[in-house]
Structure formats: structure tokens, C-alpha cells
mmCIF file of C-alpha atoms in Angstrom:
data_model
loop_
_atom_site.group_PDB
_atom_site.id
_atom_site.type_symbol
_atom_site.label_atom_id
_atom_site.label_comp_id
_atom_site.label_asym_id
_atom_site.label_seq_id
_atom_site.Cartn_x
_atom_site.Cartn_y
_atom_site.Cartn_z
ATOM 1 C CA ALA A 1 96.097 207.873 195.457
ATOM 2 C CA GLN A 2 98.450 205.060 196.349
ATOM 3 C CA SER A 3 97.410 201.444 195.828
ATOM 4 C CA VAL A 4 98.832 197.951 195.412
ATOM 5 C CA ALA A 5 97.398 194.941 193.650
ATOM 6 C CA GLN A 6 98.126 191.289 194.221
ATOM 7 C CA PRO A 7 96.652 189.531 191.195
ATOM 8 C CA GLU A 8 96.820 185.996 192.604
ATOM 9 C CA ASP A 9 94.650 184.778 195.451
ATOM 10 C CA GLN A 10 96.786 181.668 195.810
ATOM 11 C CA VAL A 11 100.149 180.401 194.624
ATOM 12 C CA ASN A 12 101.011 176.708 194.758
ATOM 13 C CA VAL A 13 104.636 175.608 194.667
ATOM 14 C CA ALA A 14 106.456 172.342 195.223
ATOM 15 C CA GLU A 15 109.087 172.330 197.941
ATOM 16 C CA GLY A 16 112.510 173.125 196.533
ATOM 17 C CA ASN A 17 111.149 175.025 193.543
ATOM 18 C CA PRO A 18 111.482 178.784 193.147
ATOM 19 C CA LEU A 19 108.493 180.880 194.130
ATOM 20 C CA THR A 20 107.174 184.247 193.037
ATOM 21 C CA VAL A 21 104.354 186.222 194.626
ATOM 22 C CA LYS A 22 103.292 189.114 192.445
ATOM 23 C CA CYS A 23 102.585 192.720 193.401
ATOM 24 C CA THR A 24 101.995 195.797 191.275
ATOM 25 C CA TYR A 25 101.674 199.315 192.560
ATOM 26 C CA SER A 26 100.244 202.678 191.656
ATOM 27 C CA VAL A 27 101.679 205.751 193.336
ATOM 28 C CA SER A 28 102.143 209.431 192.777
ATOM 29 C CA GLY A 29 105.718 210.184 193.678
ATOM 30 C CA ASN A 30 108.340 207.831 195.053
ATOM 31 C CA PRO A 31 107.081 204.363 195.961
ATOM 32 C CA TYR A 32 107.873 202.994 199.403
ATOM 33 C CA LEU A 33 106.976 199.315 199.189
ATOM 34 C CA PHE A 34 106.827 196.591 201.809
ATOM 35 C CA TRP A 35 106.215 192.871 202.076
ATOM 36 C CA TYR A 36 104.739 191.253 205.176
ATOM 37 C CA VAL A 37 103.944 187.624 205.962
ATOM 38 C CA GLN A 38 101.135 186.343 208.162
ATOM 39 C CA TYR A 39 101.357 182.789 209.463
ATOM 40 C CA PRO A 40 98.081 181.156 210.567
ATOM 41 C CA ASN A 41 96.642 182.808 213.677
ATOM 42 C CA ARG A 42 99.651 185.083 213.962
ATOM 43 C CA GLY A 43 100.414 188.743 213.470
ATOM 44 C CA LEU A 44 102.128 190.314 210.490
ATOM 45 C CA GLN A 45 105.872 189.934 210.251
ATOM 46 C CA PHE A 46 107.987 192.325 208.228
ATOM 47 C CA LEU A 47 109.978 190.677 205.419
ATOM 48 C CA LEU A 48 111.574 193.490 203.433
ATOM 49 C CA LYS A 49 111.088 196.922 201.966
ATOM 50 C CA TYR A 50 112.135 199.031 198.997
ATOM 51 C CA ILE A 51 112.926 202.659 199.631
ATOM 52 C CA THR A 52 115.545 203.593 197.072
ATOM 53 C CA GLY A 53 118.727 202.283 195.516
ATOM 54 C CA ASP A 54 119.342 198.701 194.425
ATOM 55 C CA ASN A 55 116.315 197.212 192.691
ATOM 56 C CA LEU A 56 116.907 193.808 194.281
ATOM 57 C CA VAL A 57 116.066 193.895 197.961
ATOM 58 C CA LYS A 58 116.995 191.062 200.288
ATOM 59 C CA GLY A 59 114.949 190.300 203.363
ATOM 60 C CA SER A 60 114.224 187.779 206.080
ATOM 61 C CA TYR A 61 114.003 183.987 205.692
ATOM 62 C CA GLY A 62 115.787 183.999 202.324
ATOM 63 C CA PHE A 63 113.182 186.135 200.582
ATOM 64 C CA GLU A 64 113.998 188.876 198.133
ATOM 65 C CA ALA A 65 111.983 191.255 196.003
ATOM 66 C CA GLU A 66 112.681 192.962 192.725
ATOM 67 C CA PHE A 67 111.566 196.519 192.186
ATOM 68 C CA ASN A 68 110.751 197.248 188.544
ATOM 69 C CA LYS A 69 109.844 200.845 187.893
ATOM 70 C CA SER A 70 108.877 200.411 184.243
ATOM 71 C CA GLN A 71 106.452 197.606 185.077
ATOM 72 C CA THR A 72 105.426 199.175 188.416
ATOM 73 C CA SER A 73 105.988 195.837 190.084
ATOM 74 C CA PHE A 74 107.540 194.606 193.303
ATOM 75 C CA HIS A 75 107.411 190.800 193.116
ATOM 76 C CA LEU A 76 108.476 188.690 196.067
ATOM 77 C CA LYS A 77 110.799 185.780 195.283
ATOM 78 C CA LYS A 78 112.623 182.918 196.870
ATOM 79 C CA PRO A 79 114.986 180.556 195.034
ATOM 80 C CA SER A 80 113.925 177.409 196.883
ATOM 81 C CA ALA A 81 110.587 177.181 198.683
ATOM 82 C CA LEU A 82 110.102 175.450 202.031
ATOM 83 C CA VAL A 83 106.917 173.902 203.372
ATOM 84 C CA SER A 84 107.262 176.306 206.308
ATOM 85 C CA ASP A 85 106.926 179.247 203.886
ATOM 86 C CA SER A 86 103.236 178.417 203.530
ATOM 87 C CA ALA A 87 101.436 181.533 204.751
ATOM 88 C CA LEU A 88 99.558 184.635 203.660
ATOM 89 C CA TYR A 89 101.715 187.312 202.040
ATOM 90 C CA PHE A 90 100.836 190.976 201.861
ATOM 91 C CA CYS A 91 102.319 193.658 199.685
ATOM 92 C CA ALA A 92 101.899 197.220 200.978
ATOM 93 C CA VAL A 93 102.666 200.782 199.966
ATOM 94 C CA ARG A 94 103.105 203.751 202.206
ATOM 95 C CA ASP A 95 100.236 206.231 201.967
ATOM 96 C CA LEU A 96 102.067 209.457 201.321
ATOM 97 C CA GLY A 97 98.829 211.403 201.316
ATOM 98 C CA GLY A 98 98.405 211.104 205.063
ATOM 99 C CA SER A 99 100.709 212.830 207.493
ATOM 100 C CA GLN A 100 101.215 209.697 209.561
ATOM 101 C CA GLY A 101 102.163 207.459 206.657
ATOM 102 C CA ASN A 102 99.989 204.447 207.276
ATOM 103 C CA LEU A 103 100.246 201.402 205.013
ATOM 104 C CA ILE A 104 97.874 200.493 202.222
ATOM 105 C CA PHE A 105 97.762 196.725 201.808
ATOM 106 C CA GLY A 106 97.009 194.450 198.905
ATOM 107 C CA LYS A 107 94.381 191.756 199.405
ATOM 108 C CA GLY A 108 96.995 189.128 200.216
ATOM 109 C CA THR A 109 98.233 186.015 198.430
ATOM 110 C CA LYS A 110 98.081 182.628 200.040
ATOM 111 C CA LEU A 111 101.245 180.654 199.385
ATOM 112 C CA SER A 112 101.002 176.897 199.635
ATOM 113 C CA VAL A 113 104.207 174.873 199.463
ATOM 114 C CA LYS A 114 103.720 171.127 199.115
ATOM 115 C CA PRO A 115 106.342 168.509 200.013
ATOM 116 C CA ASP B 1 110.562 191.086 225.340
ATOM 117 C CA THR B 2 107.698 191.391 222.893
ATOM 118 C CA ALA B 3 107.975 194.573 220.814
ATOM 119 C CA VAL B 4 104.279 195.233 220.206
ATOM 120 C CA SER B 5 101.817 193.438 222.441
ATOM 121 C CA GLN B 6 98.044 193.337 222.527
ATOM 122 C CA THR B 7 95.541 192.119 225.060
ATOM 123 C CA PRO B 8 93.388 190.183 224.968
ATOM 124 C CA LYS B 9 94.234 187.774 222.193
ATOM 125 C CA TYR B 10 90.630 186.654 221.905
ATOM 126 C CA LEU B 11 87.526 188.612 222.840
ATOM 127 C CA VAL B 12 84.017 187.193 222.626
ATOM 128 C CA THR B 13 81.148 189.466 223.593
ATOM 129 C CA GLN B 14 77.494 190.202 223.045
ATOM 130 C CA MET B 15 76.074 192.764 220.670
ATOM 131 C CA GLY B 16 75.583 196.131 222.309
ATOM 132 C CA ASN B 17 78.422 195.779 224.797
ATOM 133 C CA ASP B 18 81.366 198.151 225.169
ATOM 134 C CA LYS B 19 84.867 196.690 225.061
ATOM 135 C CA SER B 20 88.495 197.781 224.945
ATOM 136 C CA ILE B 21 91.603 196.294 223.372
ATOM 137 C CA LYS B 22 94.964 197.314 224.777
ATOM 138 C CA CYS B 23 98.186 197.844 222.860
ATOM 139 C CA GLU B 24 101.661 198.512 224.163
ATOM 140 C CA GLN B 25 104.950 198.974 222.356
ATOM 141 C CA ASN B 26 108.349 198.931 224.043
ATOM 142 C CA LEU B 27 110.258 200.152 220.987
ATOM 143 C CA GLY B 28 110.220 203.828 221.870
ATOM 144 C CA HIS B 29 108.296 204.607 218.690
ATOM 145 C CA ASP B 30 106.465 207.869 218.137
ATOM 146 C CA THR B 31 103.574 206.675 216.010
ATOM 147 C CA MET B 32 101.018 203.945 216.608
ATOM 148 C CA TYR B 33 98.266 202.526 214.425
ATOM 149 C CA TRP B 34 95.189 200.361 214.521
ATOM 150 C CA TYR B 35 94.305 198.160 211.545
ATOM 151 C CA LYS B 36 91.269 195.951 210.995
ATOM 152 C CA GLN B 37 91.444 192.615 209.179
ATOM 153 C CA ASP B 38 88.071 191.355 208.077
ATOM 154 C CA SER B 39 86.925 187.809 207.403
ATOM 155 C CA LYS B 40 88.343 187.960 203.867
ATOM 156 C CA LYS B 41 91.745 188.947 205.279
ATOM 157 C CA PHE B 42 91.568 192.505 203.951
ATOM 158 C CA LEU B 43 93.679 194.841 206.065
ATOM 159 C CA LYS B 44 92.633 198.432 206.434
ATOM 160 C CA ILE B 45 93.876 201.337 208.505
ATOM 161 C CA MET B 46 91.552 202.592 211.213
ATOM 162 C CA PHE B 47 93.633 205.162 213.076
ATOM 163 C CA SER B 48 97.109 206.539 213.196
ATOM 164 C CA TYR B 49 98.277 208.515 216.210
ATOM 165 C CA ASN B 50 101.221 210.260 217.718
ATOM 166 C CA ASN B 51 101.361 212.460 220.758
ATOM 167 C CA LYS B 52 100.111 215.422 218.790
ATOM 168 C CA GLU B 53 97.806 214.225 216.089
ATOM 169 C CA LEU B 54 95.092 211.655 215.588
ATOM 170 C CA ILE B 55 94.137 210.775 212.061
ATOM 171 C CA ILE B 56 90.926 208.830 211.694
ATOM 172 C CA ASN B 57 89.969 206.860 208.636
ATOM 173 C CA GLU B 58 86.717 208.458 207.580
ATOM 174 C CA THR B 59 85.051 205.088 207.132
ATOM 175 C CA VAL B 60 85.472 204.147 210.798
ATOM 176 C CA PRO B 61 82.265 204.550 212.832
ATOM 177 C CA ASN B 62 82.481 206.955 215.748
ATOM 178 C CA ARG B 63 81.721 204.028 218.046
ATOM 179 C CA PHE B 64 85.430 203.323 217.748
ATOM 180 C CA SER B 65 87.753 205.587 219.681
ATOM 181 C CA PRO B 66 91.490 205.319 220.305
ATOM 182 C CA LYS B 67 92.793 206.366 223.687
ATOM 183 C CA SER B 68 96.457 206.948 224.443
ATOM 184 C CA PRO B 69 97.423 207.255 228.114
ATOM 185 C CA ASP B 70 101.065 207.693 227.125
ATOM 186 C CA LYS B 71 103.420 207.370 224.178
ATOM 187 C CA ALA B 72 103.811 203.613 224.565
ATOM 188 C CA HIS B 73 100.124 202.757 224.621
ATOM 189 C CA LEU B 74 97.246 203.106 222.202
ATOM 190 C CA ASN B 75 94.074 201.396 223.307
ATOM 191 C CA LEU B 76 91.013 200.855 221.159
ATOM 192 C CA HIS B 77 87.631 201.385 222.758
ATOM 193 C CA ILE B 78 84.495 200.217 221.016
ATOM 194 C CA ASN B 79 80.992 201.226 222.056
ATOM 195 C CA SER B 80 77.744 199.441 221.237
ATOM 196 C CA LEU B 81 79.362 196.508 219.492
ATOM 197 C CA GLU B 82 77.724 195.219 216.322
ATOM 198 C CA LEU B 83 77.956 191.890 214.533
ATOM 199 C CA GLY B 84 79.927 193.525 211.733
ATOM 200 C CA ASP B 85 82.664 194.526 214.152
ATOM 201 C CA SER B 86 83.799 190.917 214.324
ATOM 202 C CA ALA B 87 87.331 190.915 212.915
ATOM 203 C CA VAL B 88 90.981 190.722 213.883
ATOM 204 C CA TYR B 89 92.373 194.025 215.095
ATOM 205 C CA PHE B 90 96.078 194.709 214.778
ATOM 206 C CA CYS B 91 98.078 197.352 216.530
ATOM 207 C CA ALA B 92 101.310 198.597 214.959
ATOM 208 C CA SER B 93 104.005 201.170 215.607
ATOM 209 C CA SER B 94 106.746 202.951 213.687
ATOM 210 C CA PRO B 95 109.674 205.068 214.827
ATOM 211 C CA LEU B 96 109.019 208.626 213.693
ATOM 212 C CA VAL B 97 106.033 210.708 212.748
ATOM 213 C CA GLY B 98 105.362 210.727 209.031
ATOM 214 C CA ARG B 99 108.716 209.246 207.943
ATOM 215 C CA ALA B 100 107.668 207.203 204.955
ATOM 216 C CA THR B 101 110.708 204.955 204.966
ATOM 217 C CA ASP B 102 110.058 203.577 208.461
ATOM 218 C CA THR B 103 108.992 199.995 208.972
ATOM 219 C CA GLN B 104 105.802 199.353 210.886
ATOM 220 C CA TYR B 105 105.901 196.585 213.468
ATOM 221 C CA PHE B 106 102.717 194.720 214.218
ATOM 222 C CA GLY B 107 101.274 193.143 217.297
ATOM 223 C CA PRO B 108 99.893 189.575 217.329
ATOM 224 C CA GLY B 109 96.303 190.707 216.807
ATOM 225 C CA THR B 110 93.078 190.497 218.793
ATOM 226 C CA ARG B 111 90.299 188.353 217.391
ATOM 227 C CA LEU B 112 86.986 189.987 218.290
ATOM 228 C CA THR B 113 83.817 187.954 217.955
ATOM 229 C CA VAL B 114 80.473 189.674 218.478
ATOM 230 C CA LEU B 115 77.531 187.342 219.111
#
């Protein structure tokens, strides 16, 4: 069965510093991995995804993620955090067991960026 | 030109009532989904649906039923509402049936409160 884990409930970063939000996965077969962001009282917005190819994936708002097969990780990164990046971040994996391919989400990591 | 829209945004109702949440996507996608986000922000699939197949998460009570009048709409009907149904419900869509690489696009969510 597919699953993702986000080991940190919250990540605190000072504005201008690099940020990392961690995600590890467990899949049988090829992993299709996604990151979404949820701003307060808003829906989920797609940031980026890894399907195949280059291990470094670039996405929206300056975010990127590094796929590491040996460590089964897909950490989200940004070189310089902004206060406006403060939000809830979800890692997700495609459920290949179902014919419709719904997403299986991690529990979410709250990112807090302080000025 | 909202891609995935939901109505209403907020829904407050009494226990035992029947209510519906509407979802529409103007992306021309084949597959639509309903997810539930509980008070701890956990996101879980409820249904996935295309014009041929409905897949129901086995943990979803049969009081919940998706209804699709056409390809662009997937409404969620809930009978005999219970306190535990209070949550945020998200609709999503993706382009093709079962294509694991597709991105899912989410609506803004409907916050349901059962009193």
C-alpha cells in the first residue's frame, strides 16, 4: 500500500533563510509524488510533482523538491523563505491500487516564517 | 474563471438534516473526487468518479452519496447529518481516468458544521 509521512508537525523559519519541509514515502512500484499548499481558509494549491526524470523538481512560488530514491524522500525546499509562505503543506502520493488514482496525503506540516 | 468551484462555502445545519454540496469543474476533466478534511487537517479520499465508474472509500458511511448530473459536476449528498460529519469537504478533478501522472486540482472547500 502507498503511504507518505511528514515527520514534522511544524517548521519555524526566519524570513530570508532556506526552508525544508520533509516527506518520506512508501510505495510498491513507481512513486508519483506531489506537494500541495493550503493557505488559511483556502483550498489546496498544487506546487509541484515528481513523475520521472530529473530528481530536482521546480514548482510554483520558487519552491522545489528533491526526489531521493535511496532515502525514499521527497523534501520540499526553498532557498529564501517569505512571510507569505506561512501555510500548511501537504505531501501526497498517487494511490496506484485504485483505478481512479486518488491521492493519499500526509498529515501536513505547518510552516511558520517569521520576519 | 474558477477551475473547480464549490457551493456553498459555509454550511451550518442541524443534526438529522439532509444537505447537498455542489461541485463544478470547467477544465474538461474526466475524473472528479471528494475529499474530507477533519478538524486535525487530515485529508482523506471519500469518492472518485468518472462517467463510468464510482469508487467509494469503504470507510465512508452510506449516508454519503455522490451524484453526477453530467461530466462537469459531482455533487455530494448527505443524509441524516451527524455531529461527526462536521469537516471541510474538498472537490477535485483530474484530466484522465486512472492516469497516475495527472495533477488533481482542488476547489476552495465547503466548511460543514453540524449542530
